[in-house]
Coordinates of N, CA and C in Angstrom, one line a residue:
M1 N 159.8 58.7 139.6 CA 160.1 59.3 138.2 C 161.2 60.3 138.4
E2 N 162.1 60.3 137.4 CA 163.3 61.2 137.5 C 162.8 62.7 137.4
P3 N 163.4 63.5 138.1 CA 163.0 65.0 138.1 C 163.0 65.6 136.7
E4 N 164.0 65.2 135.9 CA 164.1 65.8 134.6 C 162.9 65.4 133.7
L5 N 162.6 64.1 133.8 CA 161.4 63.6 133.0 C 160.1 64.2 133.5
Q6 N 160.0 64.3 134.8 CA 158.8 64.9 135.4 C 158.6 66.4 134.9
E7 N 159.8 67.1 134.9 CA 159.7 68.5 134.5 C 159.3 68.6 133.0
R8 N 159.8 67.7 132.2 CA 159.4 67.7 130.8 C 157.9 67.4 130.6
L9 N 157.4 66.5 131.4 CA 155.9 66.1 131.3 C 155.1 67.3 131.7
D10 N 155.5 68.0 132.8 CA 154.8 69.1 133.3 C 154.8 70.3 132.2
K11 N 155.9 70.4 131.6 CA 156.0 71.5 130.6 C 155.1 71.2 129.4
L12 N 155.1 69.9 129.0 CA 154.2 69.5 127.9 C 152.7 69.7 128.2
E13 N 152.4 69.3 129.4 CA 151.0 69.5 129.9 C 150.6 70.9 129.9
R14 N 151.5 71.8 130.4 CA 151.2 73.3 130.4 C 151.0 73.8 128.9
H15 N 151.9 73.3 128.1 CA 151.8 73.7 126.6 C 150.5 73.3 126.0
L16 N 150.0 72.1 126.2 CA 148.8 71.6 125.7 C 147.6 72.3 126.2
A17 N 147.7 72.6 127.5 CA 146.6 73.4 128.2 C 146.5 74.8 127.6
G18 N 147.6 75.4 127.3 CA 147.6 76.7 126.6 C 147.0 76.6 125.2
K19 N 147.3 75.6 124.5 CA 146.7 75.4 123.2 C 145.2 75.3 123.2
K20 N 144.7 74.5 124.2 CA 143.2 74.3 124.3 C 142.6 75.7 124.6
K21 N 143.2 76.4 125.5 CA 142.7 77.7 125.9 C 142.6 78.6 124.7
D22 N 143.7 78.6 123.9 CA 143.7 79.5 122.7 C 142.5 79.1 121.8
L23 N 142.3 77.8 121.6 CA 141.3 77.4 120.7 C 139.9 77.9 121.1
W24 N 139.6 77.7 122.4 CA 138.3 78.1 122.9 C 138.1 79.6 123.0
D25 N 139.2 80.3 123.2 CA 139.2 81.7 123.2 C 138.8 82.2 121.8
K26 N 139.4 81.6 120.8 CA 139.1 81.9 119.4 C 137.7 81.6 119.0
L27 N 137.2 80.5 119.4 CA 135.8 80.1 119.2 C 134.8 81.1 119.8
A28 N 135.2 81.5 121.0 CA 134.3 82.5 121.8 C 134.2 83.8 121.0
V29 N 135.3 84.2 120.3 CA 135.3 85.4 119.5 C 134.5 85.3 118.2
V30 N 134.8 84.1 117.6 CA 134.2 83.9 116.2 C 132.7 83.6 116.3
A31 N 132.3 82.8 117.3 CA 130.9 82.3 117.4 C 129.8 83.4 117.2
P32 N 130.0 84.6 117.9 CA 128.9 85.6 117.7 C 128.9 86.1 116.2
L33 N 130.0 86.1 115.5 CA 130.0 86.5 114.2 C 129.3 85.5 113.2
L34 N 129.4 84.2 113.6 CA 128.8 83.2 112.8 C 127.3 83.1 112.9
I35 N 126.7 83.5 114.1 CA 125.3 83.4 114.3 C 124.5 84.1 113.3
P36 N 124.7 85.4 112.9 CA 123.9 86.0 111.9 C 124.0 85.3 110.5
V37 N 125.2 84.8 110.2 CA 125.4 84.1 109.0 C 124.5 82.8 109.0
A38 N 124.5 82.1 110.1 CA 123.7 80.9 110.2 C 122.2 81.2 110.1
L39 N 121.8 82.3 110.8 CA 120.4 82.6 110.7 C 120.0 83.0 109.3
T40 N 120.9 83.7 108.6 CA 120.6 84.1 107.2 C 120.4 82.9 106.3
L41 N 121.3 81.9 106.5 CA 121.2 80.7 105.7 C 120.0 79.9 106.0
V42 N 119.6 79.8 107.3 CA 118.4 79.1 107.7 C 117.2 79.8 107.1
G43 N 117.2 81.1 107.2 CA 116.0 81.9 106.7 C 115.9 81.8 105.2
W44 N 117.0 81.8 104.5 CA 117.0 81.6 103.0 C 116.5 80.2 102.6
H45 N 116.9 79.2 103.4 CA 116.5 77.8 103.1 C 114.9 77.7 103.2
F46 N 114.4 78.3 104.3 CA 112.9 78.1 104.6 C 112.2 79.0 103.6
T47 N 112.7 80.2 103.3 CA 112.0 81.0 102.3 C 112.0 80.4 100.9
N48 N 113.1 79.8 100.5 CA 113.2 79.1 99.2 C 112.3 77.9 99.2
A49 N 112.2 77.2 100.3 CA 111.3 76.0 100.3 C 109.8 76.5 100.3
H50 N 109.5 77.6 101.0 CA 108.2 78.1 100.9 C 107.8 78.5 99.5
N51 N 108.7 79.3 98.9 CA 108.4 79.7 97.5 C 108.2 78.6 96.5
S52 N 109.0 77.5 96.7 CA 108.9 76.3 95.8 C 107.5 75.7 96.1
N53 N 107.1 75.6 97.3 CA 105.8 75.0 97.7 C 104.7 75.8 97.1
Q54 N 104.8 77.1 97.2 CA 103.7 78.0 96.6 C 103.6 77.8 95.1
M55 N 104.8 77.7 94.4 CA 104.8 77.5 93.0 C 104.1 76.2 92.6
E56 N 104.5 75.2 93.4 CA 103.9 73.8 93.1 C 102.4 73.8 93.3
L57 N 101.9 74.5 94.4 CA 100.5 74.6 94.6 C 99.8 75.4 93.5
Q58 N 100.4 76.5 93.0 CA 99.8 77.2 92.0 C 99.7 76.4 90.7
R59 N 100.8 75.6 90.4 CA 100.8 74.8 89.2 C 99.7 73.8 89.3
K60 N 99.6 73.1 90.4 CA 98.5 72.1 90.6 C 97.1 72.7 90.5
E61 N 97.0 73.9 91.0 CA 95.7 74.6 90.9 C 95.3 74.9 89.4
H62 N 96.3 75.3 88.7 CA 96.1 75.6 87.3 C 95.7 74.3 86.5
E63 N 96.4 73.2 86.8 CA 96.1 71.9 86.2 C 94.6 71.5 86.5
A64 N 94.3 71.7 87.8 CA 92.9 71.4 88.2 C 91.9 72.2 87.5
Q65 N 92.2 73.5 87.3 CA 91.2 74.3 86.6 C 91.1 73.9 85.1
L66 N 92.2 73.4 84.5 CA 92.1 72.9 83.1 C 91.2 71.7 83.1
Q67 N 91.4 70.8 84.1 CA 90.6 69.6 84.1 C 89.1 69.9 84.2
V68 N 88.8 70.8 85.1 CA 87.4 71.2 85.3 C 86.8 71.8 84.0
A69 N 87.6 72.6 83.4 CA 87.2 73.3 82.1 C 86.9 72.2 81.0
Y70 N 87.8 71.2 81.0 CA 87.7 70.1 80.0 C 86.4 69.3 80.3
I71 N 86.2 69.0 81.5 CA 84.9 68.2 81.8 C 83.7 69.0 81.5
N72 N 83.7 70.3 81.9 CA 82.5 71.1 81.6 C 82.2 71.3 80.1
S73 N 83.3 71.4 79.4 CA 83.1 71.6 77.9 C 82.6 70.3 77.2
S74 N 82.9 69.1 77.9 CA 82.5 67.8 77.3 C 81.1 67.5 77.5
V75 N 80.6 68.0 78.7 CA 79.2 67.6 79.1 C 78.2 68.1 78.1
G76 N 77.4 67.2 77.6 CA 76.2 67.6 76.7 C 76.6 67.8 75.2
Q77 N 77.9 67.6 74.8 CA 78.2 67.9 73.5 C 77.6 66.9 72.5
S78 N 77.5 65.7 72.9 CA 76.9 64.7 72.0 C 75.5 65.0 71.7
E79 N 74.7 65.5 72.7 CA 73.3 65.8 72.5 C 73.2 67.0 71.6
L80 N 74.1 68.0 71.7 CA 74.1 69.2 70.9 C 74.3 68.8 69.4
I81 N 75.2 67.8 69.2 CA 75.5 67.4 67.8 C 74.2 66.8 67.2
K82 N 73.5 66.1 67.9 CA 72.2 65.5 67.4 C 71.3 66.6 67.0
D83 N 71.2 67.7 67.8 CA 70.3 68.8 67.5 C 70.8 69.5 66.2
F84 N 72.1 69.5 66.0 CA 72.6 70.3 64.8 C 72.6 69.5 63.5
M85 N 72.6 68.2 63.5 CA 72.8 67.4 62.3 C 71.8 67.8 61.2
Q86 N 70.6 68.0 61.6 CA 69.6 68.3 60.6 C 69.9 69.7 59.9
Q87 N 70.3 70.7 60.7 CA 70.6 72.0 60.2 C 71.9 71.9 59.3
L88 N 72.9 71.1 59.7 CA 74.1 70.9 58.9 C 73.9 70.4 57.5
T89 N 72.8 69.6 57.3 CA 72.5 69.0 56.0 C 71.4 69.7 55.3
N90 N 71.0 70.9 55.9 CA 69.8 71.6 55.3 C 70.1 72.1 53.9
A91 N 69.1 72.0 53.1 CA 69.3 72.5 51.7 C 69.4 74.1 51.7
D92 N 68.9 74.7 52.7 CA 69.0 76.2 52.7 C 70.4 76.6 53.1
T93 N 71.1 77.3 52.3 CA 72.5 77.7 52.5 C 72.7 78.5 53.8
S94 N 71.8 79.4 54.0 CA 72.0 80.3 55.2 C 71.8 79.5 56.5
V95 N 70.8 78.6 56.5 CA 70.6 77.8 57.7 C 71.9 76.9 57.9
R96 N 72.4 76.3 56.8 CA 73.5 75.4 56.9 C 74.8 76.1 57.4
N97 N 75.0 77.3 56.9 CA 76.1 78.1 57.3 C 76.1 78.5 58.7
I98 N 74.9 78.9 59.2 CA 74.8 79.3 60.6 C 75.1 78.1 61.5
A99 N 74.6 76.9 61.1 CA 74.8 75.7 61.8 C 76.3 75.3 61.9
I100 N 77.0 75.5 60.8 CA 78.5 75.2 60.8 C 79.2 76.0 61.8
E101 N 78.9 77.3 61.9 CA 79.6 78.2 62.8 C 79.1 77.9 64.2
A102 N 77.9 77.6 64.4 CA 77.3 77.4 65.7 C 77.9 76.1 66.4
V103 N 77.9 75.0 65.6 CA 78.4 73.7 66.1 C 79.8 73.8 66.5
L104 N 80.6 74.6 65.9 CA 82.1 74.7 66.2 C 82.3 75.4 67.6
Y105 N 81.4 76.2 67.9 CA 81.5 76.9 69.2 C 80.7 76.2 70.3
A106 N 79.5 75.7 70.0 CA 78.7 75.1 71.0 C 79.2 73.7 71.4
A107 N 79.8 72.9 70.5 CA 80.3 71.6 70.8 C 81.7 71.5 70.3
P108 N 82.7 72.1 71.0 CA 84.0 72.3 70.5 C 84.7 71.0 70.0
T109 N 84.6 69.9 70.7 CA 85.3 68.7 70.3 C 84.8 68.0 69.1
P110 N 83.5 67.5 69.1 CA 83.0 66.9 67.9 C 82.7 67.9 66.8
G111 N 82.3 69.1 67.2 CA 82.0 70.2 66.3 C 83.2 70.5 65.4
K112 N 84.4 70.6 66.0 CA 85.6 70.9 65.2 C 85.8 69.8 64.1
R113 N 85.7 68.5 64.5 CA 85.9 67.4 63.5 C 84.9 67.5 62.4
I114 N 83.6 67.8 62.7 CA 82.6 67.9 61.7 C 82.9 69.0 60.7
V115 N 83.3 70.2 61.3 CA 83.5 71.4 60.4 C 84.8 71.1 59.6
E116 N 85.8 70.4 60.1 CA 87.0 70.2 59.3 C 86.7 69.2 58.1
I117 N 85.8 68.3 58.4 CA 85.4 67.4 57.3 C 84.7 68.2 56.2
I118 N 83.8 69.1 56.6 CA 83.1 69.9 55.6 C 84.1 70.8 54.9
A119 N 85.1 71.4 55.6 CA 86.1 72.3 55.0 C 86.9 71.6 54.0
R120 N 87.2 70.3 54.2 CA 88.1 69.6 53.3 C 87.4 69.2 52.0
N121 N 86.1 69.3 52.0 CA 85.3 68.9 50.8 C 85.3 70.1 49.8
D122 N 86.4 70.3 49.1 CA 86.4 71.4 48.2 C 85.3 71.4 47.1
G123 N 84.6 72.5 47.0 CA 83.5 72.6 46.1 C 82.2 72.1 46.7
G124 N 82.3 71.5 47.9 CA 81.1 71.0 48.5 C 80.3 72.1 49.2
A125 N 79.1 71.8 49.5 CA 78.2 72.8 50.1 C 78.8 73.2 51.5
G126 N 79.0 74.4 51.7 CA 79.5 74.9 53.0 C 81.0 74.9 53.2
A127 N 81.8 74.4 52.3 CA 83.2 74.2 52.5 C 83.9 75.6 52.8
S128 N 83.6 76.6 52.0 CA 84.2 77.9 52.3 C 83.8 78.5 53.6
T129 N 82.5 78.3 54.0 CA 82.0 78.8 55.3 C 82.7 78.0 56.4
A130 N 83.0 76.7 56.2 CA 83.6 75.9 57.3 C 85.1 76.4 57.4
R131 N 85.8 76.7 56.3 CA 87.2 77.2 56.5 C 87.2 78.5 57.2
N132 N 86.3 79.4 56.8 CA 86.3 80.7 57.5 C 86.0 80.6 59.0
A133 N 85.1 79.6 59.3 CA 84.7 79.4 60.7 C 85.9 78.9 61.5
L134 N 86.7 78.0 60.9 CA 87.9 77.5 61.6 C 88.9 78.6 61.8
R135 N 89.1 79.4 60.8 CA 90.0 80.5 60.9 C 89.6 81.5 62.0
A136 N 88.3 81.8 62.0 CA 87.8 82.7 63.1 C 88.0 82.1 64.5
K137 N 87.7 80.8 64.5 CA 87.8 80.1 65.8 C 89.3 80.1 66.4
R138 N 90.2 79.9 65.5 CA 91.6 79.9 65.9 C 92.0 81.3 66.5
S139 N 91.6 82.3 65.8 CA 91.8 83.7 66.3 C 91.1 83.9 67.6
D140 N 89.9 83.5 67.8 CA 89.2 83.7 69.0 C 89.8 83.0 70.2
L141 N 90.3 81.7 69.9 CA 91.0 81.0 71.0 C 92.2 81.6 71.5
V142 N 93.1 82.1 70.5 CA 94.3 82.7 70.9 C 94.1 84.0 71.7
E143 N 93.1 84.8 71.2 CA 92.8 86.1 71.9 C 92.2 85.8 73.3
A144 N 91.5 84.7 73.4 CA 90.9 84.3 74.7 C 92.0 83.9 75.7
L145 N 93.1 83.4 75.3 CA 94.2 83.1 76.2 C 94.8 84.4 76.9
F146 N 94.5 85.5 76.3 CA 95.0 86.8 76.8 C 93.9 87.7 77.4
D147 N 92.7 87.1 77.6 CA 91.6 87.8 78.2 C 91.9 88.2 79.7
V148 N 91.3 89.2 80.1 CA 91.5 89.7 81.5 C 90.9 88.7 82.5
Q149 N 89.9 88.0 82.1 CA 89.2 87.1 83.0 C 89.9 85.7 83.0
N150 N 90.2 85.2 84.2 CA 90.9 83.9 84.3 C 90.1 82.8 83.7
G151 N 88.8 82.8 84.0 CA 87.9 81.7 83.5 C 88.0 81.5 82.0
I152 N 88.0 82.6 81.3 CA 88.0 82.6 79.9 C 89.3 82.1 79.4
R153 N 90.4 82.5 80.0 CA 91.8 82.0 79.7 C 91.9 80.5 79.9
V154 N 91.4 80.0 81.0 CA 91.5 78.6 81.3 C 90.6 77.8 80.3
Q155 N 89.4 78.3 80.0 CA 88.6 77.6 79.1 C 89.2 77.4 77.7
A156 N 89.8 78.5 77.3 CA 90.5 78.5 75.9 C 91.7 77.6 76.0
A157 N 92.4 77.6 77.1 CA 93.6 76.7 77.2 C 93.2 75.2 77.1
A158 N 92.1 74.9 77.8 CA 91.6 73.5 77.8 C 91.2 73.1 76.5
E159 N 90.5 74.0 75.7 CA 90.0 73.6 74.4 C 91.2 73.4 73.4
I160 N 92.2 74.3 73.5 CA 93.3 74.2 72.6 C 94.1 72.9 72.9
M161 N 94.3 72.6 74.2 CA 95.0 71.4 74.5 C 94.3 70.1 74.1
Q162 N 93.0 70.2 74.2 CA 92.1 69.0 73.9 C 91.9 68.8 72.4
N163 N 91.7 69.9 71.6 CA 91.3 69.8 70.2 C 92.2 70.3 69.2
W164 N 93.2 71.2 69.5 CA 94.0 71.9 68.5 C 95.5 71.6 68.6
S165 N 95.9 70.5 69.2 CA 97.3 70.3 69.5 C 98.1 69.9 68.2
T166 N 97.4 69.7 67.1 CA 98.1 69.3 65.9 C 97.8 70.4 64.8
D167 N 97.3 71.5 65.2 CA 96.9 72.5 64.2 C 98.0 73.6 64.1
E168 N 98.7 73.5 62.9 CA 99.9 74.4 62.7 C 99.5 75.9 62.6
E169 N 98.3 76.1 62.0 CA 97.9 77.5 61.8 C 97.6 78.2 63.2
L170 N 97.1 77.4 64.1 CA 96.8 78.0 65.4 C 98.2 78.2 66.2
L171 N 99.1 77.3 66.0 CA 100.4 77.5 66.6 C 101.1 78.8 66.1
H172 N 101.0 79.0 64.8 CA 101.5 80.3 64.2 C 100.9 81.5 64.9
L173 N 99.6 81.5 65.0 CA 98.9 82.6 65.6 C 99.3 82.8 67.1
L174 N 99.5 81.7 67.8 CA 99.8 81.7 69.2 C 101.2 82.3 69.4
L175 N 102.2 81.9 68.5 CA 103.5 82.4 68.6 C 103.6 83.9 68.3
E176 N 102.8 84.3 67.3 CA 102.8 85.7 66.9 C 102.2 86.5 68.0
R177 N 101.1 86.1 68.6 CA 100.4 86.9 69.7 C 101.3 87.0 70.9
T178 N 102.0 85.9 71.3 CA 102.8 85.9 72.5 C 104.0 86.7 72.3
N179 N 104.7 86.7 71.1 CA 105.8 87.5 70.8 C 105.4 89.0 70.8
R180 N 104.3 89.3 70.3 CA 103.8 90.7 70.3 C 103.6 91.2 71.7
C181 N 103.1 90.3 72.6 CA 102.9 90.7 74.0 C 104.2 90.9 74.7
L182 N 105.2 90.0 74.4 CA 106.5 90.1 75.1 C 107.2 91.3 74.7
G183 N 107.0 91.8 73.4 CA 107.6 93.0 73.0 C 106.9 94.3 73.3
N184 N 105.8 94.1 74.0 CA 105.0 95.3 74.4 C 105.5 95.9 75.7
H185 N 106.3 96.9 75.7 CA 106.8 97.5 76.9 C 105.9 98.3 77.7
T186 N 104.7 98.6 77.1 CA 103.7 99.4 77.8 C 102.9 98.5 78.8
Q187 N 103.2 97.2 78.8 CA 102.6 96.2 79.7 C 101.1 96.3 79.8
E188 N 100.5 95.8 78.8 CA 99.0 95.7 78.8 C 98.6 94.8 80.0
P189 N 97.5 95.1 80.6 CA 97.1 94.3 81.9 C 96.9 92.8 81.6
D190 N 96.6 92.4 80.4 CA 96.4 91.0 80.1 C 97.7 90.2 79.7
C191 N 98.8 90.9 79.5 CA 99.9 90.3 78.9 C 100.6 89.3 79.8
S192 N 100.9 89.6 81.0 CA 101.6 88.6 81.9 C 100.8 87.3 82.1
D193 N 99.5 87.4 82.3 CA 98.7 86.2 82.4 C 98.6 85.5 81.1
G194 N 98.4 86.2 80.0 CA 98.3 85.6 78.7 C 99.6 84.9 78.3
I195 N 100.7 85.5 78.6 CA 102.0 84.8 78.3 C 102.1 83.5 79.1
Y196 N 101.8 83.6 80.4 CA 101.8 82.3 81.2 C 100.9 81.3 80.6
Q197 N 99.7 81.7 80.3 CA 98.8 80.7 79.7 C 99.2 80.1 78.4
S198 N 99.8 81.0 77.6 CA 100.3 80.5 76.3 C 101.5 79.5 76.4
I199 N 102.4 79.9 77.3 CA 103.6 79.0 77.5 C 103.1 77.7 78.2
S200 N 102.0 77.7 78.9 CA 101.5 76.5 79.5 C 100.8 75.6 78.5
V201 N 100.3 76.2 77.4 CA 99.6 75.5 76.4 C 100.5 74.9 75.4
L202 N 101.6 75.6 75.0 CA 102.5 75.2 74.0 C 103.0 73.7 74.1
P203 N 103.4 73.3 75.3 CA 103.9 71.9 75.4 C 102.9 70.8 75.0
S204 N 101.6 71.2 74.9 CA 100.6 70.2 74.6 C 100.6 69.9 73.1
F205 N 101.2 70.8 72.3 CA 101.2 70.5 70.8 C 102.1 69.3 70.5
S206 N 101.8 68.7 69.4 CA 102.6 67.5 69.1 C 104.1 67.8 69.0
R207 N 104.9 66.8 69.4 CA 106.3 67.0 69.4 C 106.8 67.3 67.9
K208 N 106.2 66.6 67.0 CA 106.6 66.8 65.6 C 106.4 68.3 65.2
L209 N 105.3 68.8 65.6 CA 105.0 70.2 65.2 C 105.9 71.2 66.0
L210 N 106.2 70.9 67.2 CA 107.1 71.8 68.0 C 108.5 71.7 67.5
T211 N 109.0 70.5 67.1 CA 110.3 70.4 66.6 C 110.5 71.1 65.3
A212 N 109.4 71.1 64.5 CA 109.5 71.9 63.2 C 109.6 73.4 63.4
H213 N 109.2 73.8 64.6 CA 109.2 75.3 64.9 C 110.2 75.6 66.0
K214 N 111.2 74.7 66.2 CA 112.1 74.8 67.3 C 112.8 76.2 67.3
P215 N 113.4 76.7 66.2 CA 114.1 78.0 66.3 C 113.2 79.1 66.8
E216 N 111.9 79.2 66.3 CA 111.0 80.2 66.8 C 110.7 80.1 68.3
L217 N 110.6 78.8 68.7 CA 110.2 78.6 70.1 C 111.4 78.9 71.0
Q218 N 112.6 78.7 70.5 CA 113.8 79.0 71.3 C 114.0 80.6 71.4
V219 N 113.6 81.3 70.4 CA 113.7 82.7 70.5 C 112.6 83.2 71.5
L220 N 111.4 82.6 71.4 CA 110.4 83.0 72.4 C 110.8 82.7 73.8
L221 N 111.4 81.5 74.1 CA 111.8 81.2 75.4 C 112.9 82.2 76.0
A222 N 113.7 82.7 75.1 CA 114.8 83.6 75.5 C 114.2 84.9 75.9
K223 N 113.0 85.2 75.5 CA 112.3 86.5 75.9 C 111.5 86.4 77.1
L224 N 111.3 85.3 77.7 CA 110.4 85.1 78.9 C 110.9 85.9 80.0
P225 N 110.0 86.5 80.8 CA 110.4 87.4 82.0 C 110.9 86.5 83.1
H226 N 112.2 86.8 83.5 CA 112.8 86.0 84.5 C 112.2 86.3 85.9
N227 N 111.5 87.4 86.0 CA 110.8 87.7 87.3 C 109.5 87.0 87.5
S228 N 109.2 86.1 86.7 CA 107.9 85.3 86.8 C 108.3 83.8 86.9
P229 N 108.5 83.3 88.1 CA 108.9 81.9 88.3 C 107.9 80.9 87.7
L230 N 106.6 81.1 87.7 CA 105.7 80.2 87.2 C 105.8 80.1 85.6
T231 N 105.9 81.3 85.0 CA 106.1 81.3 83.5 C 107.4 80.6 83.2
M232 N 108.5 80.9 83.9 CA 109.8 80.3 83.7 C 109.7 78.7 83.8
G233 N 108.9 78.3 84.8 CA 108.8 76.9 85.1 C 108.1 76.2 83.9
Q234 N 107.0 76.8 83.3 CA 106.4 76.3 82.1 C 107.3 76.4 80.9
G235 N 108.2 77.4 80.9 CA 109.1 77.5 79.8 C 110.1 76.4 79.8
A236 N 110.5 75.9 81.0 CA 111.4 74.8 81.2 C 110.8 73.5 80.6
V237 N 109.5 73.4 80.9 CA 108.7 72.2 80.3 C 108.7 72.2 78.8
L238 N 108.5 73.4 78.2 CA 108.5 73.5 76.8 C 109.9 73.3 76.2
A239 N 110.9 73.8 76.9 CA 112.3 73.6 76.4 C 112.6 72.1 76.4
K240 N 112.1 71.4 77.4 CA 112.4 69.9 77.4 C 111.7 69.2 76.2
R241 N 110.5 69.7 75.8 CA 109.8 69.1 74.7 C 110.5 69.2 73.4
I242 N 111.3 70.3 73.2 CA 112.0 70.5 71.9 C 113.4 70.2 71.9
E243 N 113.9 69.5 73.0 CA 115.3 69.1 73.0 C 115.7 68.1 71.9

């Protein structure tokens, strides 16, 4: 090989070797700086995944509680109705009125239907008592959603979802109570749990009813606490229902 050509090749080889060295030197300097960033990203990923899993577990637990409450409330209701039928048709007004209120609470599913039939019979025996009983029941159910005891909240939620999903008057009461709680800056102890339970219940109402109250629901959703992932998650479900 000619000396001149050999010299050029040697020069090129030395140049490339220098480039490689520069690259590895730079990596050696940068690598320690990248390690904390990488650890932070990995930690964030696992924390985020853990939080998501916890939220999903809590959501499933809540659904399971509702199912149990639904089953428990259904057991024995048919037998109770048989026991009440005689009192519901009793000629004695006081006996009949007591039976109307009692059946609504003791046998929520069939009892509500029976009381609604009596309430619609204007001028009929017990119609006024039946309407008052339904009004009181709505109020009791909404307040129960904000009770300090989880079992009472879950039971009320299950009953609303099962029997009252087309009742506009109850929807009005629920929106009013939830808005009042969201606007309460003194933070009553039952408010955060009650808000979550209410937002969980709202999607169970008929789409037609929810759509008719879309503006009110959108205002409500805008007030939800962003520091409560579970409530925000249920809010997303509700938002989807009124799209």
